Amino acid sequence: MRLIRWIYTVPPRLRSLFRRHRVEQELDEELQFHLDRAMEDGLERGMAADEARRAAMQSLQGMEQRKEECRDQWGVRTIDGVAQDVRYALRTLRKSPAFALVAIGSLALGIGANTAVFSLMDVLLIRPLAVAQPERLSLISLADTAHPDRPQYSFTYPLFLQLQERNRAYSGVFGWWSRNVQTPEAGNMVFLRGVYASGNYFDALGMRPAIGTAFGPDDDHTAGGKNGPVAVISDAFWTRKYARNPAALGQAIVINGVPVTITGVMPAGFFGAQVGSAPDIWMPLNLVRTVGDDAKCLDSPSCWFLSVMGRLRPGITEERARADLRAISRASMEATLRPGMRADRKAGYLARIFAAEAGRAGSNPLRRQVGSPLRVLMGLVGLVLLIACANLANLLTARASARFREVGVRLAMGAGRARIVRQFLTESMALAAAGAAGGWLFAVWSTRVLVDVLSTTDNPVQL
């Protein structure tokens, strides 16, 4: 029964809401029809024309009253009232431009500053990596026993291989090196944001390409494995260069003068294990020997360049993983000692141990540099928003006092207190909406400014 009732009531209400002029015209025609019939009945009973019209009007008990009753039956009176309140609020604010500009500007400044700072905090400190089970990831570092509070987040390639081989707590330990590369485009050389990653990089992150296949351990060789040098590109780069054409798979892209075959395209929104970056292309780590301009780094025990993370095995906790890393630290260090190292440097080298911390939010050098300042800045802009809201409340209170006579007149004309309160709330909502819109514009601009301030050539920040 309720469904049938909705079928009969909802369409007329929607029609009266979205085709108001036509419905009002039909209402006028219908009431005029009843008035004409009543006048004809009076004329047939021998009344004069004026008397017949007066009697017809009396029988309807007022045309406008009947119209109001019909409008009440349409069930859109509340929406009409809200629309009237919005129009009146806009007219009132337009008559007080100074008040409106101060109120909207205060809100826009507070909302925009908070939105911009929180957007940066969300990317750098809060948001987890867009990978499978990010809570199972650990960010691995080197800690000096004399200064455990100052970890080092870069590894040499020989030390990384020792960690991969000796660890028992992680199902996969992977490393990567962010490095800009060059490719020819339209006759010019353009830079791409590149990442050299170990062969188990995508498997350990639990990610698969949207189309095609990713490279694996078999491709992480000097010559690129059996298929030669291969690479995986980002969705943004695929869109920009290949217009999302699936035929891009299998094509060769020249990187630093070396043809590299594209085997896959990663899903949109995937940026790897480093937060705030937006790589265009991922290549196997060992391609540094042929594609990169720092080939000697892979064999050097003194070239610290690799960022390293690991995925915990099922059932292994973070504490147990740290204990396992400490247990294998000295043997791994001894295996990578440089021949002829001085005794004091050797002692300092062997004093380092592997350390781990939660890696759900990925790796980012900016987190360690600006994490604490960002939290302080968030508190400050929150205070700015609180002050803006307090100032706006005082302005609205003073404005309400100045409108005492207006409220008195409306009460005397029959307006209910609830309607007046609703009108004031509507004006406040109009100010809030305008302030939010201005805050959004200010946040877009200020976020770009913050990103430009934090970005460097070697470490550009991407929100």
Short mmCIF file of C-alpha atoms in Angstrom, two decimals:
data_model
loop_
_atom_site.label_atom_id
_atom_site.label_comp_id
_atom_site.label_asym_id
_atom_site.label_seq_id
_atom_site.Cartn_x
_atom_site.Cartn_y
_atom_site.Cartn_z
CA MET A 1 0.00 0.00 0.00
CA ARG A 2 2.79 2.40 0.84
CA LEU A 3 4.44 1.74 -2.52
CA ILE A 4 1.20 2.47 -4.37
CA ARG A 5 0.81 5.67 -2.39
CA TRP A 6 4.33 6.73 -3.38
CA ILE A 7 3.55 6.01 -7.02
CA TYR A 8 0.55 8.35 -6.89
CA THR A 9 2.12 11.13 -4.79
CA VAL A 10 5.77 11.38 -5.79
CA PRO A 11 5.39 12.22 -9.53
CA PRO A 12 2.95 15.13 -8.89
CA ARG A 13 5.25 16.51 -6.21
CA LEU A 14 8.26 16.33 -8.50
CA ARG A 15 6.25 17.99 -11.24
CA SER A 16 5.17 20.81 -8.92
CA LEU A 17 8.79 21.27 -7.89
CA PHE A 18 10.52 21.27 -11.29
CA ARG A 19 7.67 22.59 -13.51
CA ARG A 20 6.28 25.13 -11.10
CA HIS A 21 5.12 27.68 -13.65
CA ARG A 22 3.11 25.11 -15.60
CA VAL A 23 1.51 23.67 -12.45
CA GLU A 24 0.52 27.17 -11.24
CA GLN A 25 -1.03 27.88 -14.61
CA GLU A 26 -3.05 24.67 -14.46
CA LEU A 27 -4.17 25.56 -10.90
CA ASP A 28 -5.39 28.97 -12.06
CA GLU A 29 -7.25 27.39 -14.98
CA GLU A 30 -8.90 24.79 -12.73
CA LEU A 31 -10.06 27.31 -10.13
CA GLN A 32 -11.28 29.62 -12.88
CA PHE A 33 -13.27 26.71 -14.32
CA HIS A 34 -14.99 26.10 -10.94
CA LEU A 35 -15.67 29.82 -10.58
CA ASP A 36 -17.24 29.98 -14.04
CA ARG A 37 -19.46 26.95 -13.31
CA ALA A 38 -20.64 28.51 -10.06
CA MET A 39 -21.44 31.78 -11.85
CA GLU A 40 -23.43 29.89 -14.54
CA ASP A 41 -25.44 28.16 -11.81
CA GLY A 42 -26.27 31.55 -10.29
CA LEU A 43 -27.26 33.00 -13.61
CA GLU A 44 -29.54 30.01 -14.30
CA ARG A 45 -31.27 30.67 -10.96
CA GLY A 46 -32.05 34.23 -12.12
CA MET A 47 -29.29 36.16 -10.38
CA ALA A 48 -27.75 39.25 -11.89
CA ALA A 49 -24.20 38.91 -13.19
CA ASP A 50 -22.62 40.78 -10.24
CA GLU A 51 -24.64 38.79 -7.73
CA ALA A 52 -23.75 35.51 -9.44
CA ARG A 53 -20.05 36.36 -9.35
CA ARG A 54 -20.24 37.41 -5.69
CA ALA A 55 -22.02 34.18 -4.78
CA ALA A 56 -19.49 32.10 -6.74
CA MET A 57 -16.59 33.76 -4.95
CA GLN A 58 -18.29 33.14 -1.59
CA SER A 59 -18.79 29.47 -2.46
CA LEU A 60 -15.05 29.10 -3.12
CA GLN A 61 -14.29 31.01 0.12
CA GLY A 62 -11.51 32.97 -1.56
CA MET A 63 -9.39 32.14 -4.58
CA GLU A 64 -6.05 32.72 -2.87
CA GLN A 65 -7.04 30.59 0.13
CA ARG A 66 -7.92 27.71 -2.16
CA LYS A 67 -4.58 28.12 -3.98
CA GLU A 68 -2.69 27.97 -0.70
CA GLU A 69 -4.54 24.81 0.30
CA CYS A 70 -3.64 23.20 -3.03
CA ARG A 71 0.01 24.21 -2.65
CA ASP A 72 0.04 22.61 0.81
CA GLN A 73 -1.20 19.38 -0.75
CA TRP A 74 1.69 19.39 -3.22
CA GLY A 75 4.05 18.73 -0.29
CA VAL A 76 6.78 21.16 -1.41
CA ARG A 77 6.00 24.06 0.91
CA THR A 78 9.09 23.41 3.00
CA ILE A 79 11.31 23.50 -0.08
CA ASP A 80 9.65 26.74 -1.17
CA GLY A 81 10.26 28.22 2.26
CA VAL A 82 13.91 27.26 2.18
CA ALA A 83 14.28 28.75 -1.31
CA GLN A 84 12.70 31.98 -0.07
CA ASP A 85 15.06 32.03 2.91
CA VAL A 86 18.07 31.56 0.63
CA ARG A 87 16.99 34.37 -1.69
CA TYR A 88 16.35 36.69 1.27
CA ALA A 89 19.70 35.78 2.83
CA LEU A 90 21.55 36.57 -0.40
CA ARG A 91 19.74 39.91 -0.72
CA THR A 92 20.57 40.77 2.89
CA LEU A 93 24.25 39.94 2.46
CA ARG A 94 24.37 41.91 -0.77
CA LYS A 95 23.13 44.97 1.12
CA SER A 96 25.99 44.59 3.63
CA PRO A 97 29.05 43.97 1.42
CA ALA A 98 31.62 44.97 4.07
CA PHE A 99 30.23 42.49 6.60
CA ALA A 100 29.96 39.75 3.97
CA LEU A 101 33.52 40.25 2.70
CA VAL A 102 35.04 40.24 6.20
CA ALA A 103 33.08 37.16 7.26
CA ILE A 104 33.74 35.19 4.06
CA GLY A 105 37.40 36.23 3.96
CA SER A 106 37.98 35.12 7.56
CA LEU A 107 36.40 31.74 6.92
CA ALA A 108 38.23 31.28 3.62
CA LEU A 109 41.59 32.00 5.21
CA GLY A 110 40.99 29.60 8.12
CA ILE A 111 39.49 26.79 6.05
CA GLY A 112 41.99 27.12 3.20
CA ALA A 113 45.06 27.13 5.44
CA ASN A 114 43.83 24.08 7.37
CA THR A 115 42.96 22.22 4.18
CA ALA A 116 46.34 22.91 2.60
CA VAL A 117 48.40 21.86 5.62
CA PHE A 118 46.27 18.81 6.30
CA SER A 119 46.52 17.73 2.65
CA LEU A 120 50.29 17.76 2.97
CA MET A 121 50.17 15.95 6.32
CA ASP A 122 47.83 13.34 4.88
CA VAL A 123 50.22 12.55 2.03
CA LEU A 124 53.45 12.61 4.02
CA LEU A 125 52.43 11.32 7.45
CA ILE A 126 49.02 9.64 7.53
CA ARG A 127 47.88 8.00 4.31
CA PRO A 128 49.00 4.36 3.88
CA LEU A 129 50.59 3.14 0.69
CA ALA A 130 48.20 2.14 -2.08
CA VAL A 131 49.43 -1.47 -2.01
CA ALA A 132 48.24 -4.80 -0.65
CA GLN A 133 48.34 -5.02 3.17
CA PRO A 134 50.54 -1.96 3.79
CA GLU A 135 50.51 -2.72 7.53
CA ARG A 136 52.78 -5.74 6.84
CA LEU A 137 55.55 -3.53 5.41
CA SER A 138 58.65 -2.42 7.30
CA LEU A 139 61.03 0.40 6.47
CA ILE A 140 64.54 -0.93 7.05
CA SER A 141 67.44 1.30 8.08
CA LEU A 142 70.91 1.25 9.61
CA ALA A 143 71.40 2.45 13.17
CA ASP A 144 74.66 3.24 14.91
CA THR A 145 74.76 1.66 18.36
CA ALA A 146 76.19 4.91 19.69
CA HIS A 147 73.38 7.01 18.15
CA PRO A 148 70.31 4.78 17.72
CA ASP A 149 68.05 7.82 17.34
CA ARG A 150 69.72 8.84 14.06
CA PRO A 151 69.07 6.00 11.60
CA GLN A 152 70.46 5.93 8.07
CA TYR A 153 67.95 5.03 5.37
CA SER A 154 70.36 4.26 2.51
CA PHE A 155 72.15 0.98 1.76
CA THR A 156 74.93 -0.14 -0.51
CA TYR A 157 74.04 -2.77 -3.07
CA PRO A 158 76.36 -5.44 -1.57
CA LEU A 159 74.85 -4.85 1.88
CA PHE A 160 71.35 -5.06 0.40
CA LEU A 161 72.20 -8.46 -1.13
CA GLN A 162 73.46 -9.69 2.25
CA LEU A 163 70.24 -8.55 3.89
CA GLN A 164 68.15 -10.32 1.25
CA GLU A 165 70.09 -13.53 1.68
CA ARG A 166 70.38 -13.70 5.47
CA ASN A 167 67.04 -12.40 6.76
CA ARG A 168 64.39 -14.85 7.98
CA ALA A 169 61.66 -12.44 9.07
CA TYR A 170 60.64 -11.04 5.68
CA SER A 171 59.11 -12.85 2.75
CA GLY A 172 60.63 -10.23 0.51
CA VAL A 173 63.24 -7.52 1.02
CA PHE A 174 63.23 -5.05 -1.86
CA GLY A 175 65.15 -1.92 -2.71
CA TRP A 176 64.85 0.95 -5.15
CA TRP A 177 66.68 4.04 -6.33
CA SER A 178 64.78 7.08 -7.61
CA ARG A 179 66.67 8.63 -10.50
CA ASN A 180 65.72 10.99 -13.32
CA VAL A 181 66.32 9.55 -16.79
CA GLN A 182 66.23 11.02 -20.29
CA THR A 183 64.23 10.04 -23.34
CA PRO A 184 63.89 11.68 -26.77
CA GLU A 185 60.55 13.29 -27.49
CA ALA A 186 59.67 15.44 -30.51
CA GLY A 187 63.35 15.90 -31.31
CA ASN A 188 64.28 17.01 -27.80
CA MET A 189 65.54 15.20 -24.71
CA VAL A 190 63.04 15.28 -21.85
CA PHE A 191 63.44 14.09 -18.28
CA LEU A 192 61.32 11.31 -16.79
CA ARG A 193 61.01 10.44 -13.13
CA GLY A 194 62.54 6.98 -13.07
CA VAL A 195 62.91 4.27 -10.43
CA TYR A 196 65.44 1.42 -10.56
CA ALA A 197 63.92 -1.36 -8.45
CA SER A 198 64.98 -4.84 -7.41
CA GLY A 199 63.38 -7.73 -9.25
CA ASN A 200 61.01 -8.58 -6.37
CA TYR A 201 59.79 -4.97 -6.00
CA PHE A 202 56.26 -5.44 -7.32
CA ASP A 203 55.80 -8.92 -5.82
CA ALA A 204 56.79 -7.68 -2.36
CA LEU A 205 54.41 -4.73 -2.63
CA GLY A 206 51.64 -7.08 -3.74
CA MET A 207 50.90 -5.06 -6.87
CA ARG A 208 50.13 -6.18 -10.40
CA PRO A 209 50.03 -4.06 -13.56
CA ALA A 210 46.68 -2.92 -14.85
CA ILE A 211 47.67 -4.31 -18.24
CA GLY A 212 50.66 -6.41 -19.23
CA THR A 213 53.18 -7.90 -16.82
CA ALA A 214 55.73 -6.52 -14.38
CA PHE A 215 59.41 -7.40 -14.39
CA GLY A 216 60.64 -10.01 -11.91
CA PRO A 217 63.89 -11.40 -10.48
CA ASP A 218 64.72 -13.04 -13.81
CA ASP A 219 64.74 -9.61 -15.47
CA ASP A 220 67.03 -8.06 -12.87
CA HIS A 221 70.27 -8.79 -14.69
CA THR A 222 72.83 -6.71 -16.50
CA ALA A 223 71.41 -7.55 -19.91
CA GLY A 224 67.82 -7.43 -18.69
CA GLY A 225 67.15 -11.18 -18.71
CA LYS A 226 65.99 -13.26 -21.64
CA ASN A 227 63.74 -10.47 -22.95
CA GLY A 228 66.44 -7.81 -22.84
CA PRO A 229 66.00 -4.51 -20.95
CA VAL A 230 62.38 -4.11 -19.83
CA ALA A 231 60.37 -1.50 -17.96
CA VAL A 232 56.95 -0.80 -16.47
CA ILE A 233 55.34 2.62 -16.91
CA SER A 234 52.81 4.55 -14.85
CA ASP A 235 49.21 5.15 -15.85
CA ALA A 236 49.84 8.90 -16.09
CA PHE A 237 52.81 8.43 -18.43
CA TRP A 238 50.84 5.91 -20.51
CA THR A 239 48.06 8.47 -20.87
CA ARG A 240 50.40 11.35 -21.63
CA LYS A 241 52.65 9.66 -24.18
CA TYR A 242 50.57 6.82 -25.63
CA ALA A 243 47.01 8.14 -25.19
CA ARG A 244 46.13 4.92 -23.27
CA ASN A 245 46.73 2.81 -26.35
CA PRO A 246 47.25 -0.89 -25.35
CA ALA A 247 49.63 -1.18 -28.30
CA ALA A 248 52.22 0.57 -26.10
CA LEU A 249 53.00 -2.85 -24.62
CA GLY A 250 55.93 -4.35 -26.45
CA GLN A 251 57.11 -1.03 -27.80
CA ALA A 252 60.63 0.16 -27.05
CA ILE A 253 61.29 3.46 -25.31
CA VAL A 254 64.81 4.87 -25.42
CA ILE A 255 66.12 5.58 -21.91
CA ASN A 256 69.52 7.27 -21.69
CA GLY A 257 70.26 6.05 -25.19
CA VAL A 258 69.29 2.41 -24.53
CA PRO A 259 66.08 0.86 -25.99
CA VAL A 260 63.91 -0.56 -23.17
CA THR A 261 60.81 -2.67 -23.87
CA ILE A 262 57.56 -1.73 -22.09
CA THR A 263 55.95 -4.82 -20.57
CA GLY A 264 53.24 -3.36 -18.33
CA VAL A 265 51.29 -0.35 -17.11
CA MET A 266 50.66 0.10 -13.40
CA PRO A 267 47.19 1.03 -12.06
CA ALA A 268 46.18 4.67 -11.72
CA GLY A 269 47.14 6.07 -8.34
CA PHE A 270 50.10 3.74 -7.80
CA PHE A 271 53.32 5.65 -7.11
CA GLY A 272 55.48 2.95 -5.56
CA ALA A 273 56.97 2.74 -2.09
CA GLN A 274 58.13 6.36 -1.85
CA VAL A 275 55.45 8.74 -0.68
CA GLY A 276 55.10 12.08 -2.43
CA SER A 277 56.72 10.87 -5.65
CA ALA A 278 55.09 10.14 -8.99
CA PRO A 279 57.43 7.98 -11.11
CA ASP A 280 56.92 7.71 -14.84
CA ILE A 281 58.86 4.49 -15.33
CA TRP A 282 60.22 1.58 -13.27
CA MET A 283 63.20 -0.49 -14.44
CA PRO A 284 65.12 -3.44 -12.95
CA LEU A 285 67.89 -2.32 -10.61
CA ASN A 286 70.71 -3.99 -12.52
CA LEU A 287 69.89 -1.92 -15.60
CA VAL A 288 71.83 0.84 -13.84
CA ARG A 289 74.91 -0.89 -15.28
CA THR A 290 73.77 -0.26 -18.87
CA VAL A 291 71.11 2.45 -18.69
CA GLY A 292 72.23 4.48 -15.69
CA ASP A 293 75.07 6.94 -15.45
CA ASP A 294 76.29 5.57 -12.09
CA ALA A 295 77.05 1.96 -13.02
CA LYS A 296 79.90 1.64 -10.51
CA CYS A 297 77.53 2.21 -7.59
CA LEU A 298 76.22 -1.35 -7.74
CA ASP A 299 79.64 -2.85 -7.08
CA SER A 300 80.92 -0.24 -4.66
CA PRO A 301 80.72 -0.94 -0.90
CA SER A 302 80.90 2.80 -0.26
CA CYS A 303 78.04 3.99 -2.52
CA TRP A 304 75.00 4.42 -0.25
CA PHE A 305 72.00 4.94 -2.52
CA LEU A 306 69.36 2.21 -2.03
CA SER A 307 66.14 2.65 -0.06
CA VAL A 308 65.04 -0.68 1.43
CA MET A 309 61.76 -2.10 2.71
CA GLY A 310 60.52 -5.57 3.53
CA ARG A 311 57.23 -7.46 3.82
CA LEU A 312 56.81 -9.43 7.04
CA ARG A 313 56.19 -13.14 6.81
CA PRO A 314 52.81 -14.36 8.13
CA GLY A 315 52.90 -14.61 11.91
CA ILE A 316 56.06 -12.49 12.29
CA THR A 317 55.71 -9.37 14.41
CA GLU A 318 57.65 -6.14 14.09
CA GLU A 319 59.54 -6.87 17.34
CA ARG A 320 60.59 -10.32 16.17
CA ALA A 321 61.74 -8.87 12.85
CA ARG A 322 63.92 -6.33 14.66
CA ALA A 323 65.48 -9.09 16.72
CA ASP A 324 66.22 -11.09 13.57
CA LEU A 325 67.80 -8.05 11.91
CA ARG A 326 70.02 -7.41 14.91
CA ALA A 327 71.14 -11.04 14.86
CA ILE A 328 72.32 -10.90 11.24
CA SER A 329 73.77 -7.39 11.31
CA ARG A 330 77.43 -8.12 12.17
CA ALA A 331 77.82 -11.03 9.75
CA SER A 332 76.29 -8.95 6.95
CA MET A 333 78.58 -6.02 7.71
CA GLU A 334 81.68 -8.21 7.82
CA ALA A 335 80.79 -9.73 4.45
CA THR A 336 80.83 -6.30 2.81
CA LEU A 337 83.96 -4.84 4.42
CA ARG A 338 86.22 -2.98 2.01
CA PRO A 339 89.77 -4.32 1.76
CA GLY A 340 92.34 -2.15 3.49
CA MET A 341 89.80 -0.22 5.59
CA ARG A 342 91.39 1.57 8.54
CA ALA A 343 90.80 0.06 11.98
CA ASP A 344 88.83 3.02 13.33
CA ARG A 345 86.55 3.16 10.26
CA LYS A 346 86.16 -0.60 10.38
CA ALA A 347 85.06 -0.44 14.02
CA GLY A 348 82.54 2.29 13.20
CA TYR A 349 81.25 0.30 10.24
CA LEU A 350 80.77 -2.87 12.28
CA ALA A 351 79.03 -0.87 15.03
CA ARG A 352 76.01 -0.43 12.75
CA ILE A 353 73.00 -2.70 13.05
CA PHE A 354 69.92 -3.24 10.94
CA ALA A 355 66.78 -1.54 12.28
CA ALA A 356 63.15 -1.52 11.20
CA GLU A 357 60.08 0.62 11.71
CA ALA A 358 56.47 0.49 10.54
CA GLY A 359 56.32 1.02 6.78
CA ARG A 360 52.56 1.30 6.15
CA ALA A 361 53.02 4.94 5.11
CA GLY A 362 55.99 4.19 2.87
CA SER A 363 59.35 5.91 2.69
CA ASN A 364 59.90 9.62 2.35
CA PRO A 365 62.89 11.72 3.42
CA LEU A 366 60.57 14.70 3.82
CA ARG A 367 58.69 12.92 6.60
CA ARG A 368 61.78 12.98 8.75
CA GLN A 369 62.63 16.56 7.81
CA VAL A 370 59.26 18.28 8.04
CA GLY A 371 57.12 15.88 10.11
CA SER A 372 57.43 17.79 13.39
CA PRO A 373 57.20 21.27 11.78
CA LEU A 374 54.07 20.16 9.91
CA ARG A 375 52.40 19.07 13.15
CA VAL A 376 53.23 22.41 14.75
CA LEU A 377 51.95 24.23 11.66
CA MET A 378 48.74 22.20 11.77
CA GLY A 379 48.18 23.35 15.34
CA LEU A 380 48.81 26.97 14.37
CA VAL A 381 46.41 27.00 11.41
CA GLY A 382 43.83 25.22 13.58
CA LEU A 383 44.16 28.12 16.02
CA VAL A 384 43.72 30.56 13.12
CA LEU A 385 40.46 28.82 12.14
CA LEU A 386 39.27 28.94 15.77
CA ILE A 387 39.98 32.68 15.93
CA ALA A 388 38.19 33.22 12.60
CA CYS A 389 35.13 31.37 13.88
CA ALA A 390 35.14 33.39 17.13
CA ASN A 391 35.39 36.67 15.19
CA LEU A 392 32.56 35.60 12.90
CA ALA A 393 30.39 34.69 15.91
CA ASN A 394 30.97 38.18 17.35
CA LEU A 395 30.12 39.77 14.00
CA LEU A 396 26.89 37.79 13.73
CA THR A 397 25.93 38.67 17.31
CA ALA A 398 26.45 42.37 16.66
CA ARG A 399 24.53 42.09 13.39
CA ALA A 400 21.63 40.34 15.12
CA SER A 401 21.45 43.17 17.69
CA ALA A 402 21.30 45.74 14.88
CA ARG A 403 18.40 43.85 13.27
CA PHE A 404 16.24 43.94 16.41
CA ARG A 405 13.64 46.21 14.78
CA GLU A 406 13.43 43.99 11.69
CA VAL A 407 12.76 40.94 13.85
CA GLY A 408 10.10 42.83 15.81
CA VAL A 409 8.29 43.84 12.63
CA ARG A 410 8.32 40.27 11.30
CA LEU A 411 6.96 38.94 14.59
CA ALA A 412 4.21 41.56 14.54
CA MET A 413 3.26 40.49 11.00
CA GLY A 414 2.75 36.91 12.17
CA ALA A 415 6.08 35.24 11.48
CA GLY A 416 6.82 32.35 13.83
CA ARG A 417 9.94 32.25 15.94
CA ALA A 418 10.99 29.01 14.24
CA ARG A 419 10.80 30.71 10.83
CA ILE A 420 12.98 33.61 12.01
CA VAL A 421 15.53 31.22 13.51
CA ARG A 422 15.53 29.28 10.24
CA GLN A 423 16.16 32.52 8.35
CA PHE A 424 19.18 33.35 10.50
CA LEU A 425 20.49 29.81 10.13
CA THR A 426 20.11 30.09 6.37
CA GLU A 427 22.17 33.29 6.35
CA SER A 428 24.85 31.57 8.42
CA MET A 429 24.86 28.62 6.03
CA ALA A 430 25.21 30.97 3.06
CA LEU A 431 28.24 32.58 4.71
CA ALA A 432 29.68 29.15 5.52
CA ALA A 433 29.19 27.93 1.95
CA ALA A 434 30.82 31.03 0.48
CA GLY A 435 33.67 30.76 2.98
CA ALA A 436 34.16 27.08 2.14
CA ALA A 437 34.28 27.87 -1.59
CA GLY A 438 36.82 30.63 -0.99
CA GLY A 439 38.76 28.28 1.32
CA TRP A 440 38.89 25.65 -1.41
CA LEU A 441 40.37 28.15 -3.87
CA PHE A 442 42.88 29.36 -1.30
CA ALA A 443 43.77 25.75 -0.40
CA VAL A 444 44.45 24.88 -4.05
CA TRP A 445 46.82 27.82 -4.39
CA SER A 446 48.53 27.46 -1.00
CA THR A 447 49.00 23.71 -1.43
CA ARG A 448 50.89 24.31 -4.65
CA VAL A 449 53.04 26.91 -2.86
CA LEU A 450 53.83 24.46 -0.03
CA VAL A 451 54.70 21.71 -2.50
CA ASP A 452 56.98 24.06 -4.44
CA VAL A 453 58.72 25.10 -1.21
CA LEU A 454 59.28 21.48 -0.12
CA SER A 455 60.26 20.15 -3.54
CA THR A 456 63.81 19.91 -4.78
CA THR A 457 65.24 18.86 -8.12
CA ASP A 458 66.28 15.46 -6.75
CA ASN A 459 63.17 14.94 -4.63
CA PRO A 460 60.07 16.54 -6.18
CA VAL A 461 56.91 16.26 -4.10
CA GLN A 462 53.68 15.13 -5.75
CA LEU A 463 50.37 15.19 -3.88
#
